[in-house]
Coordinates of C-alpha atoms in Angstrom, one line a residue:
Chain A
M1217 CA 29.5 9.6 17.3
H1218 CA 25.8 8.8 17.5
P1219 CA 25.1 5.1 16.7
L1220 CA 22.7 6.2 14.0
Q1221 CA 25.5 8.2 12.3
Q1222 CA 27.8 5.3 12.6
S1223 CA 25.1 3.1 11.0
L1224 CA 24.7 5.6 8.1
E1225 CA 28.4 5.5 7.5
D1226 CA 28.4 1.7 7.5
H1227 CA 25.4 1.2 5.3
Y1228 CA 25.6 4.3 3.0
T1229 CA 26.6 2.3 -0.1
S1230 CA 24.1 -0.4 0.6
L1231 CA 21.3 2.2 0.9
L1232 CA 22.5 3.8 -2.3
K1233 CA 22.3 0.5 -4.2
L1234 CA 18.9 -0.2 -2.7
A1235 CA 17.6 3.2 -3.9
Y1236 CA 19.1 2.6 -7.3
T1237 CA 17.1 -0.6 -7.7
Y1238 CA 13.9 1.5 -7.4
V1239 CA 14.7 4.6 -9.5
K1240 CA 17.4 3.1 -11.7
N1241 CA 19.3 6.4 -11.8
R1242 CA 22.5 7.1 -9.8
E1243 CA 21.9 10.8 -9.3
M1244 CA 18.4 10.2 -8.1
A1245 CA 19.6 7.4 -5.8
E1246 CA 22.2 9.7 -4.3
D1247 CA 19.5 12.4 -3.8
I1248 CA 17.3 9.8 -2.0
V1249 CA 20.0 8.6 0.3
Q1250 CA 21.1 12.1 1.0
D1251 CA 17.5 13.0 2.0
V1252 CA 17.4 9.8 4.1
C1253 CA 20.6 10.7 5.9
E1254 CA 19.6 14.3 6.6
K1255 CA 16.2 13.2 7.9
A1256 CA 17.6 10.4 9.9
L1257 CA 20.2 12.6 11.6
E1258 CA 17.6 15.3 12.2
K1259 CA 15.2 12.7 13.8
K1260 CA 17.9 10.6 15.6
D1261 CA 16.5 11.3 19.0
H1262 CA 13.0 10.1 17.9
F1263 CA 14.3 6.7 16.7
R1264 CA 12.1 3.9 17.9
A1265 CA 14.1 1.1 19.3
E1266 CA 11.9 -1.7 18.0
A1267 CA 13.9 -1.9 14.8
S1268 CA 17.6 -2.0 14.1
Y1269 CA 19.2 1.1 12.7
K1270 CA 19.8 -0.7 9.4
T1271 CA 16.1 -1.8 9.1
Y1272 CA 15.0 1.7 10.0
L1273 CA 17.2 3.3 7.3
I1274 CA 16.1 0.7 4.7
R1275 CA 12.5 1.5 5.4
M1276 CA 13.2 5.2 5.1
T1277 CA 15.1 4.6 1.8
I1278 CA 12.2 2.6 0.4
N1279 CA 9.7 5.2 1.4
R1280 CA 11.7 8.0 -0.2
S1281 CA 12.2 5.9 -3.3
Y1282 CA 8.5 5.5 -3.7
D1283 CA 8.1 9.2 -3.3
Y1284 CA 10.5 9.7 -6.1
L1285 CA 8.7 7.1 -8.3
R1286 CA 5.5 9.2 -7.8
S1287 CA 7.2 12.5 -8.4
W1288 CA 7.1 14.7 -11.5
K1289 CA 10.9 14.8 -11.5
Y1290 CA 11.0 11.0 -11.9
K1291 CA 8.4 11.0 -14.7
Q1292 CA 10.4 13.7 -16.5
L1293 CA 13.6 11.7 -16.2
S1294 CA 11.8 8.5 -17.4
L1295 CA 10.6 10.4 -20.4
T1296 CA 14.1 11.7 -21.2
N1297 CA 15.5 8.2 -20.8
T1298 CA 12.8 6.8 -23.2
V1299 CA 13.6 9.4 -25.8
V1300 CA 17.3 8.7 -25.3
Q1301 CA 16.8 5.0 -25.8
L1302 CA 14.6 5.6 -28.9
L1303 CA 17.3 7.8 -30.4
H1304 CA 19.9 5.2 -29.5
F1305 CA 22.0 7.7 -27.5
E1306 CA 23.5 4.8 -25.4
T1307 CA 26.9 5.4 -24.1
P1308 CA 29.6 2.7 -24.8
E1309 CA 29.4 1.8 -21.1
Q1310 CA 25.7 1.2 -21.3
K1311 CA 26.2 -0.9 -24.5
A1312 CA 28.8 -2.9 -22.7
L1313 CA 26.6 -3.5 -19.8
Q1314 CA 23.7 -4.8 -22.0
H1315 CA 26.1 -7.3 -23.5
D1316 CA 27.7 -8.4 -20.2
E1317 CA 26.6 -12.0 -19.6
E1318 CA 27.1 -11.6 -15.8
A1319 CA 24.8 -8.5 -15.7
K1320 CA 21.9 -10.1 -17.5
L1321 CA 20.1 -11.4 -14.4
G1322 CA 20.6 -8.1 -12.6
L1323 CA 19.2 -6.1 -15.6
E1324 CA 16.1 -8.4 -15.7
I1325 CA 15.6 -7.9 -12.0
L1326 CA 15.6 -4.2 -12.6
K1327 CA 12.9 -4.6 -15.2
L1328 CA 10.5 -6.2 -12.8
K1329 CA 7.7 -4.1 -11.3
P1330 CA 8.8 -2.4 -8.1
K1331 CA 6.8 -4.6 -5.8
Y1332 CA 8.5 -7.7 -7.3
R1333 CA 11.9 -6.1 -7.7
E1334 CA 12.0 -5.1 -4.0
V1335 CA 11.4 -8.5 -2.6
I1336 CA 14.0 -10.1 -4.8
V1337 CA 16.6 -7.5 -3.8
L1338 CA 15.7 -7.7 -0.1
Y1339 CA 15.7 -11.5 -0.1
Y1340 CA 18.5 -12.4 -2.4
Y1341 CA 20.8 -9.4 -2.2
E1342 CA 20.2 -8.0 1.2
D1343 CA 19.7 -11.5 2.8
F1344 CA 16.6 -10.6 4.8
S1345 CA 14.2 -13.3 5.7
V1346 CA 10.6 -13.4 4.6
I1347 CA 9.6 -12.3 8.1
E1348 CA 12.0 -9.4 8.1
I1349 CA 10.8 -8.3 4.6
A1350 CA 7.2 -8.5 5.7
A1351 CA 8.1 -6.2 8.6
I1352 CA 10.1 -3.7 6.4
L1353 CA 7.3 -3.5 3.8
Q1354 CA 4.6 -3.6 6.4
T1355 CA 2.8 -6.5 4.7
S1356 CA 2.1 -10.1 5.5
E1357 CA 4.5 -12.9 5.1
N1358 CA 2.2 -14.6 2.7
T1359 CA 2.2 -11.5 0.5
V1360 CA 6.0 -11.5 0.5
K1361 CA 6.1 -15.2 -0.4
T1362 CA 3.6 -14.7 -3.2
R1363 CA 5.5 -11.8 -4.6
L1364 CA 8.8 -13.7 -4.4
K1365 CA 7.2 -16.6 -6.3
R1366 CA 5.8 -14.4 -8.9
A1367 CA 9.0 -12.5 -9.3
R1368 CA 11.0 -15.7 -9.7
D1369 CA 8.4 -16.9 -12.3
Q1370 CA 8.7 -13.7 -14.2
L1371 CA 12.5 -13.8 -14.2
K1372 CA 12.5 -17.4 -15.3
K1373 CA 10.1 -16.5 -18.2
S1374 CA 12.0 -13.5 -19.4
L1375 CA 15.4 -15.1 -19.2
T1376 CA 14.2 -18.3 -20.9
L1377 CA 12.9 -16.2 -23.7
K1378 CA 16.3 -14.7 -24.1
G1379 CA 17.9 -18.2 -24.2
E1380 CA 19.3 -17.9 -20.7
V1381 CA 19.2 -20.7 -18.1
F1382 CA 17.6 -19.7 -14.9
D1383 CA 17.4 -22.0 -11.9
A1384 CA 14.8 -20.6 -9.6
Chain B
M851 CA 20.4 -18.3 -6.8
R852 CA 21.4 -15.9 -4.0
D853 CA 25.0 -15.8 -5.3
E854 CA 24.0 -15.4 -8.9
V855 CA 21.7 -12.4 -7.9
K856 CA 24.4 -10.8 -5.9
K857 CA 27.1 -11.2 -8.5
S858 CA 24.8 -10.0 -11.3
L859 CA 23.5 -7.0 -9.4
N860 CA 27.0 -6.1 -8.3
K861 CA 28.0 -6.0 -11.9
V862 CA 25.2 -3.5 -12.6
F863 CA 26.1 -1.4 -9.6
E864 CA 29.8 -1.5 -10.6
H865 CA 28.8 -0.1 -14.0
E866 CA 26.9 2.7 -12.4
K867 CA 29.8 3.5 -10.0
L868 CA 27.6 3.0 -7.0
N869 CA 30.4 2.4 -4.6
A870 CA 30.4 5.9 -3.2
N871 CA 32.8 7.2 -0.6
G872 CA 30.2 7.1 2.2
V873 CA 28.4 9.8 4.1
Q874 CA 31.0 12.4 3.6
S875 CA 30.5 12.6 -0.1
M876 CA 26.8 12.9 0.3
K877 CA 27.1 16.0 2.4
V878 CA 28.2 18.0 -0.6
K879 CA 25.2 19.5 -2.2
Q880 CA 25.0 18.4 -5.8
Q881 CA 23.5 21.3 -7.6
K882 CA 26.0 22.0 -10.4
R883 CA 25.5 18.6 -12.0
F884 CA 21.9 19.4 -12.8
I885 CA 22.7 22.3 -15.0
P886 CA 23.7 20.2 -18.0
I887 CA 20.9 17.8 -17.2
I888 CA 18.4 20.6 -17.3
T889 CA 19.7 21.9 -20.6
G890 CA 19.6 18.4 -22.0
L891 CA 16.1 17.9 -20.7
A892 CA 14.8 21.0 -22.4
V893 CA 16.2 19.8 -25.8
L894 CA 14.9 16.3 -25.2
L895 CA 11.5 17.4 -24.1
A896 CA 11.2 19.4 -27.2
I897 CA 12.0 16.4 -29.3
A898 CA 9.7 14.3 -27.1
L899 CA 6.8 16.6 -27.9
I900 CA 7.2 15.7 -31.5
V901 CA 7.9 12.0 -31.0
V902 CA 5.4 11.2 -28.2
P903 CA 2.3 10.8 -30.3
L904 CA 4.2 8.5 -32.6
I905 CA 5.4 5.9 -30.2
E906 CA 3.7 3.1 -28.2
W907 CA 4.5 3.6 -24.5
P908 CA 5.6 0.7 -22.4
L909 CA 3.3 -0.3 -19.5
S910 CA 3.8 1.8 -16.4
T911 CA 6.3 0.3 -14.0
T912 CA 4.4 1.5 -11.0
T913 CA 2.3 -1.0 -9.0
T914 CA -0.8 1.2 -8.7
T915 CA -4.1 1.8 -10.3
S916 CA -5.4 5.3 -10.2
S917 CA -8.8 6.9 -10.3
S918 CA -8.3 7.3 -14.0
D919 CA -7.7 3.5 -14.4
R920 CA -10.9 2.9 -12.5
A921 CA -12.8 5.5 -14.5
T922 CA -12.1 3.5 -17.7
L923 CA -14.5 1.0 -16.2
D924 CA -17.3 3.4 -16.7
Q925 CA -17.5 2.1 -20.2
Y926 CA -19.0 -1.1 -18.9
K927 CA -22.0 0.6 -17.3
G928 CA -25.1 -1.4 -18.4
E929 CA -23.1 -4.4 -19.6
F930 CA -24.2 -7.9 -18.9
I931 CA -22.5 -10.8 -17.0
G932 CA -21.9 -12.7 -20.2
N933 CA -19.3 -10.1 -21.4
N934 CA -16.2 -11.9 -20.5
S935 CA -13.9 -9.1 -21.4
A936 CA -15.8 -6.5 -19.3
M937 CA -15.8 -8.9 -16.3
S938 CA -12.0 -9.6 -16.7
N939 CA -11.1 -5.9 -16.9
I940 CA -13.2 -5.0 -13.8
T941 CA -11.7 -7.9 -11.9
N942 CA -8.1 -7.1 -12.9
T943 CA -8.5 -3.4 -12.2
I944 CA -10.1 -3.6 -8.8
L945 CA -8.2 -6.6 -7.6
Y946 CA -4.9 -5.8 -9.3
E947 CA -3.0 -6.3 -6.0
Y948 CA -4.0 -9.9 -5.6
E949 CA -3.0 -13.1 -7.3
L950 CA -6.0 -14.7 -9.0
N951 CA -6.5 -18.2 -10.5
G952 CA -9.3 -17.0 -12.8
I953 CA -13.0 -16.1 -13.1
A954 CA -16.1 -18.2 -13.8
L955 CA -19.3 -16.7 -15.0
Q956 CA -22.7 -18.0 -14.1
T957 CA -24.7 -17.1 -17.2
K958 CA -27.0 -20.2 -17.5
K959 CA -29.5 -19.6 -14.7
E960 CA -30.4 -16.8 -12.3
P961 CA -29.1 -15.4 -10.2
Y962 CA -26.3 -14.6 -12.6
G963 CA -23.0 -13.8 -11.1
I964 CA -19.2 -14.2 -11.1
T965 CA -16.9 -16.4 -9.1
V966 CA -13.3 -15.2 -8.6
N967 CA -10.9 -17.9 -7.7
T968 CA -8.0 -16.5 -5.8
K969 CA -4.6 -17.7 -4.7
E970 CA -4.4 -15.4 -1.7
D971 CA -6.9 -14.0 0.9
I972 CA -8.7 -10.9 -0.2
P973 CA -9.6 -8.7 2.7
E974 CA -13.2 -7.9 3.6
H975 CA -13.0 -4.2 2.5
M976 CA -11.6 -5.2 -0.9
R977 CA -14.3 -7.8 -1.4
L978 CA -16.9 -5.2 -0.8
K979 CA -15.2 -2.7 -3.2
Y980 CA -15.1 -5.3 -5.9
A981 CA -18.7 -6.3 -5.4
L982 CA -19.8 -2.7 -5.6
Y983 CA -18.1 -2.2 -8.9
V984 CA -19.6 -5.4 -10.3
F985 CA -23.1 -4.6 -9.2
S986 CA -23.0 -1.0 -10.2
L987 CA -21.6 -1.6 -13.6
I988 CA -23.2 -4.9 -14.6
N989 CA -26.9 -4.8 -14.9
N990 CA -27.7 -8.5 -14.3
A991 CA -25.0 -9.4 -11.8
G992 CA -26.8 -11.0 -8.9
F993 CA -23.9 -12.3 -6.8
V994 CA -20.1 -12.1 -6.4
E995 CA -18.4 -15.1 -5.1
I996 CA -14.8 -15.0 -4.0
S997 CA -13.2 -18.3 -3.4
L998 CA -9.9 -19.3 -1.9
E999 CA -9.4 -23.1 -1.5
N1000 CA -12.1 -24.1 1.0
T1001 CA -13.2 -20.6 1.9
T1002 CA -15.9 -18.9 -0.1
Y1003 CA -17.4 -15.4 0.4
I1004 CA -20.6 -14.5 -1.3
L1005 CA -21.9 -11.0 -1.7
D1006 CA -25.5 -10.8 -2.8
R1007 CA -26.9 -7.8 -4.8
V1008 CA -30.4 -7.9 -3.3
T1009 CA -29.1 -8.2 0.3
L1010 CA -26.7 -5.3 -0.1
E1011 CA -29.5 -3.1 -1.7
Q1012 CA -32.0 -3.9 1.0
T1013 CA -29.6 -3.6 3.9
H1014 CA -28.2 -0.3 2.8
H1015 CA -31.1 1.2 0.9
I1016 CA -29.2 1.6 -2.4
E1017 CA -30.1 0.8 -6.0
F1018 CA -27.0 -0.2 -7.9
A1019 CA -28.6 0.5 -11.3
M1020 CA -28.8 4.2 -10.4
I1021 CA -25.1 4.5 -9.4
E1022 CA -23.2 6.0 -12.3
G1023 CA -19.6 7.0 -12.6
D1024 CA -16.4 6.1 -10.7
D1025 CA -16.9 8.9 -8.1
N1026 CA -20.3 7.7 -7.2
I1027 CA -19.3 4.1 -6.9
M1028 CA -16.4 5.1 -4.7
S1029 CA -18.6 7.3 -2.5
T1030 CA -21.0 4.4 -2.0
Y1031 CA -18.0 2.1 -1.2
Y1032 CA -16.7 4.5 1.4
E1033 CA -20.1 5.0 3.0
L1034 CA -20.6 1.3 3.4
L1035 CA -17.1 0.8 4.5
A1036 CA -17.4 3.5 7.2
K1037 CA -20.5 1.6 8.6
S1038 CA -18.4 -1.5 9.1
L1039 CA -15.5 0.2 11.0
P1040 CA -15.0 1.0 14.6
Q1041 CA -16.6 4.4 15.1
I1042 CA -14.6 6.9 17.2
Q1043 CA -16.9 8.6 19.7
S1044 CA -18.2 11.9 18.4
S1045 CA -17.9 13.8 21.6
R1046 CA -14.2 14.8 21.1
E1047 CA -14.8 17.6 18.7
D1048 CA -11.7 19.5 19.6
A1049 CA -9.6 16.6 18.4
Y1050 CA -11.6 16.3 15.2
K1051 CA -10.8 19.9 14.3
Y1052 CA -7.2 18.9 13.7
L1053 CA -8.3 16.5 11.0
F1054 CA -9.0 19.5 8.9
T1055 CA -5.3 20.1 8.5
A1056 CA -5.5 17.0 6.3
R1057 CA -7.7 18.9 3.8
Q1058 CA -5.2 21.7 3.8
S1059 CA -2.4 19.4 2.8
N1060 CA -4.3 18.6 -0.4
T1061 CA -2.6 15.3 -1.0
T1062 CA -3.9 12.9 -3.5
V1063 CA -3.5 9.3 -2.5
T1064 CA -3.4 6.5 -5.0
D1065 CA -5.5 3.4 -4.6
W1066 CA -2.8 1.1 -3.4
Q1067 CA -2.3 3.3 -0.4
T1068 CA -5.7 2.4 0.8
T1069 CA -5.7 -1.3 0.0
N1070 CA -4.7 -2.0 3.6
A1071 CA -7.5 -2.4 6.1
P1072 CA -8.7 1.0 7.3
A1073 CA -8.1 1.9 10.9
F1074 CA -11.2 3.6 12.0
S1075 CA -14.1 5.9 11.0
F1076 CA -15.4 9.1 12.5
Q1077 CA -18.0 11.7 12.0
L1078 CA -17.6 15.4 12.0
D1079 CA -20.2 18.1 11.1
D1080 CA -22.5 15.3 9.8
K1081 CA -19.8 14.1 7.4
Q1082 CA -18.3 10.7 7.6
Y1083 CA -14.5 10.1 7.4
I1084 CA -12.3 7.0 7.1
A1085 CA -8.7 6.9 8.3
W1086 CA -6.0 4.6 7.0
E1087 CA -2.6 4.4 8.7
D1088 CA 0.1 5.1 6.2
L1089 CA 2.3 2.0 6.6
F1090 CA 4.9 3.2 4.2
E1091 CA 5.6 6.5 5.9
D1092 CA 8.5 6.7 8.4
N1093 CA 6.7 9.5 10.2
P1094 CA 3.4 8.5 11.7
S1095 CA 0.6 9.6 9.4
Y1096 CA -2.9 8.9 8.3
Y1097 CA -4.8 9.2 5.1
I1098 CA -8.2 10.7 5.6
V1099 CA -11.0 10.1 3.1
E1100 CA -14.3 11.9 3.2
T1101 CA -16.9 9.3 2.2
T1102 CA -19.3 11.6 0.3
K1103 CA -16.5 13.1 -1.7
P1104 CA -13.9 10.5 -2.5
S1105 CA -11.0 12.9 -2.4
H1106 CA -8.0 11.9 -0.3
A1107 CA -6.0 14.0 2.1
K1108 CA -3.3 13.2 4.5
I1109 CA -2.0 14.2 7.9
V1110 CA 1.7 13.7 8.2
S1111 CA 3.3 14.1 11.6
G1112 CA 3.5 17.5 13.4
K1113 CA 1.1 18.8 16.0
A1114 CA -2.0 17.7 14.1
Y1115 CA -0.9 14.1 14.0
E1116 CA 0.1 14.1 17.6
Q1117 CA -3.3 15.3 18.6
L1118 CA -4.9 12.7 16.4
A1119 CA -2.7 10.0 17.7
Q1120 CA -3.5 11.0 21.3
F1121 CA -7.2 11.1 20.4
V1122 CA -7.1 7.7 18.7
S1123 CA -5.1 6.0 21.5
S1124 CA -7.0 7.4 24.4
D1125 CA -9.7 5.0 25.6
Y1126 CA -13.4 5.6 25.8
E1127 CA -16.2 3.9 27.7
V1128 CA -17.4 1.0 25.6
V1129 CA -20.0 -0.8 27.6
T1130 CA -21.7 -1.0 31.0
G1131 CA -23.7 -4.1 31.9
P1132 CA -23.8 -7.4 33.7
I1133 CA -21.4 -10.2 32.9
A1134 CA -23.4 -13.0 31.3
E1135 CA -20.6 -15.5 30.8
I1136 CA -16.8 -15.8 31.5
I1137 CA -14.5 -17.8 29.2
D1138 CA -11.0 -17.6 30.5
N1139 CA -10.1 -13.9 30.2
Q1140 CA -13.1 -13.0 28.1
L1141 CA -16.2 -11.5 29.7
L1142 CA -19.4 -11.5 27.7
I1143 CA -21.2 -8.3 28.8
T1144 CA -24.8 -8.0 27.7
I1145 CA -27.0 -5.0 27.4
D1146 CA -30.8 -5.6 27.8
N1147 CA -30.2 -9.3 27.1
N1148 CA -29.7 -8.3 23.5
Q1149 CA -27.1 -10.4 21.7
M1150 CA -26.7 -7.7 19.0
K1151 CA -25.6 -5.3 21.7
S1152 CA -23.3 -7.6 23.6
Y1153 CA -19.6 -7.1 24.0
L1154 CA -17.0 -9.7 24.4
V1155 CA -14.4 -7.9 26.5
T1156 CA -10.9 -9.3 27.0
V1157 CA -9.3 -8.5 30.4
D1158 CA -6.0 -9.4 32.0
N1159 CA -7.4 -11.6 34.7
G1160 CA -10.9 -13.1 34.2
T1161 CA -10.8 -14.8 37.6
D1162 CA -11.3 -11.4 39.3
F1163 CA -14.9 -11.4 38.0
K1164 CA -17.9 -13.6 38.4
V1165 CA -21.1 -14.0 36.3
G1166 CA -23.7 -11.4 37.4
D1167 CA -21.1 -8.6 38.3
T1168 CA -22.1 -5.3 36.7
V1169 CA -19.0 -3.7 35.1
T1170 CA -17.9 -0.8 33.0
A1171 CA -15.2 -1.3 30.4
W1172 CA -13.1 1.1 28.4
T1173 CA -11.2 0.4 25.2
T1174 CA -9.4 2.2 22.4
M1175 CA -11.1 0.3 19.6
T1176 CA -13.8 -2.3 19.1
T1177 CA -13.9 -5.0 16.4
K1178 CA -17.1 -5.2 14.5
S1179 CA -18.6 -8.6 15.1
I1180 CA -21.5 -10.2 16.9
P1181 CA -20.9 -9.9 19.7
A1182 CA -18.6 -6.9 19.3
Q1183 CA -15.1 -7.5 20.7
A1184 CA -12.8 -5.2 22.6
H1185 CA -9.7 -5.4 24.7
A1186 CA -10.3 -3.5 27.9
T1187 CA -7.8 -0.9 28.7
R1188 CA -9.6 -0.4 32.0
I1189 CA -12.5 -2.1 33.7
K1190 CA -14.3 -1.5 37.0
K1191 CA -17.0 -3.3 39.0
N1192 CA -20.0 -1.0 39.7

């Protein structure tokens, strides 16, 4: 088995979760990761050795997620979700999630703007360092630090408003 | 906090059943599940058409501003520096990517102007863009000052007008401000030599791709500029694309296009990475591995060329140097890919 294929098997769920944090929709996240897998396998011989396979796949997933965020398909789905929320078509599972104390921080993270959300997810969930995140997002370390700080501030503010304790 | 984030996000993922069975499950094309979704969408869109005008939409979750966001700034054409709301909106729209401390308006004495206090460094091309919007929209803005701790950059209306032969009061509309911005930006970038016309032709594939690129994709520093058929172009490397690619902007018509991989990109990459002769002249000074090469004793036309071993040369040697790119400065700077004594 090619090492890239092995890496895909190892990190599939992790990529799926990452894509989900961008598009907030399981089917779309699956589509994104499927695209990434197909493209990665297709291009496996062109892989540049300066990054690990995991980092490479994460970058591809982020790129593809941004493509989806810009796409008509995503906007259409967002519209549908908004209408669904307005009409209170929430499933019992969704209602349960909204009231799950343990999920509150995660749900607030998903409400952040993508540029703040991604640094929180990469730093706190994926355990990347600031330097690694800067490399993945192709931005400066200072920008990553600034965004982390702003993201934490926003989380603190939104959770405090909801009466939650947040230790940033 | 790390454990809390992990636990909480895992809870959300668990609810969404994101613990899939790995790559195998992904290989099955998932077409059937879209059928009920499409049917549902049709019904919901019909409802949405009725409901949309009645609801207040949440702010966009994307991180971008678009040309339409910028176009709303047109309403401030002819405004004055004392209009706090106009100045705030211009600042927030153009510098949306950066963290700012606030603005201070100089309205008491001339020259009138605005000081933007920032928490992070704003790159040169974005300072220029911001100043062009302020000067073009605000009649009596004489200066733009951007300040980060002990570093202050000042852009002056009169100097920009005189240096570039432009009159800000005459620039109207977002398209024209952006054209002016791209024209001035192109002047400050390394120019690719115009003799390689065969390679330039591949850039036209960018036009055919007809891609519209949002503002945030061009907030990074541009890579280089080039001319083709009397038109000026600016190229940005697309840092978010896993395949190598460039955004290409025509300065006189601020529409974006993109080259993504394939033969055209390969040709462009080869063209960009191949070196060209940058300077021939005597070495005036050697500082470690940097050679100051002068042309006609003119400081403006001097090059500070970095070489691998400065001790191979002595002051007075006449050399020719090649590079892939020069940095605009006085003297201009370049890293020599090749150098020979004449």
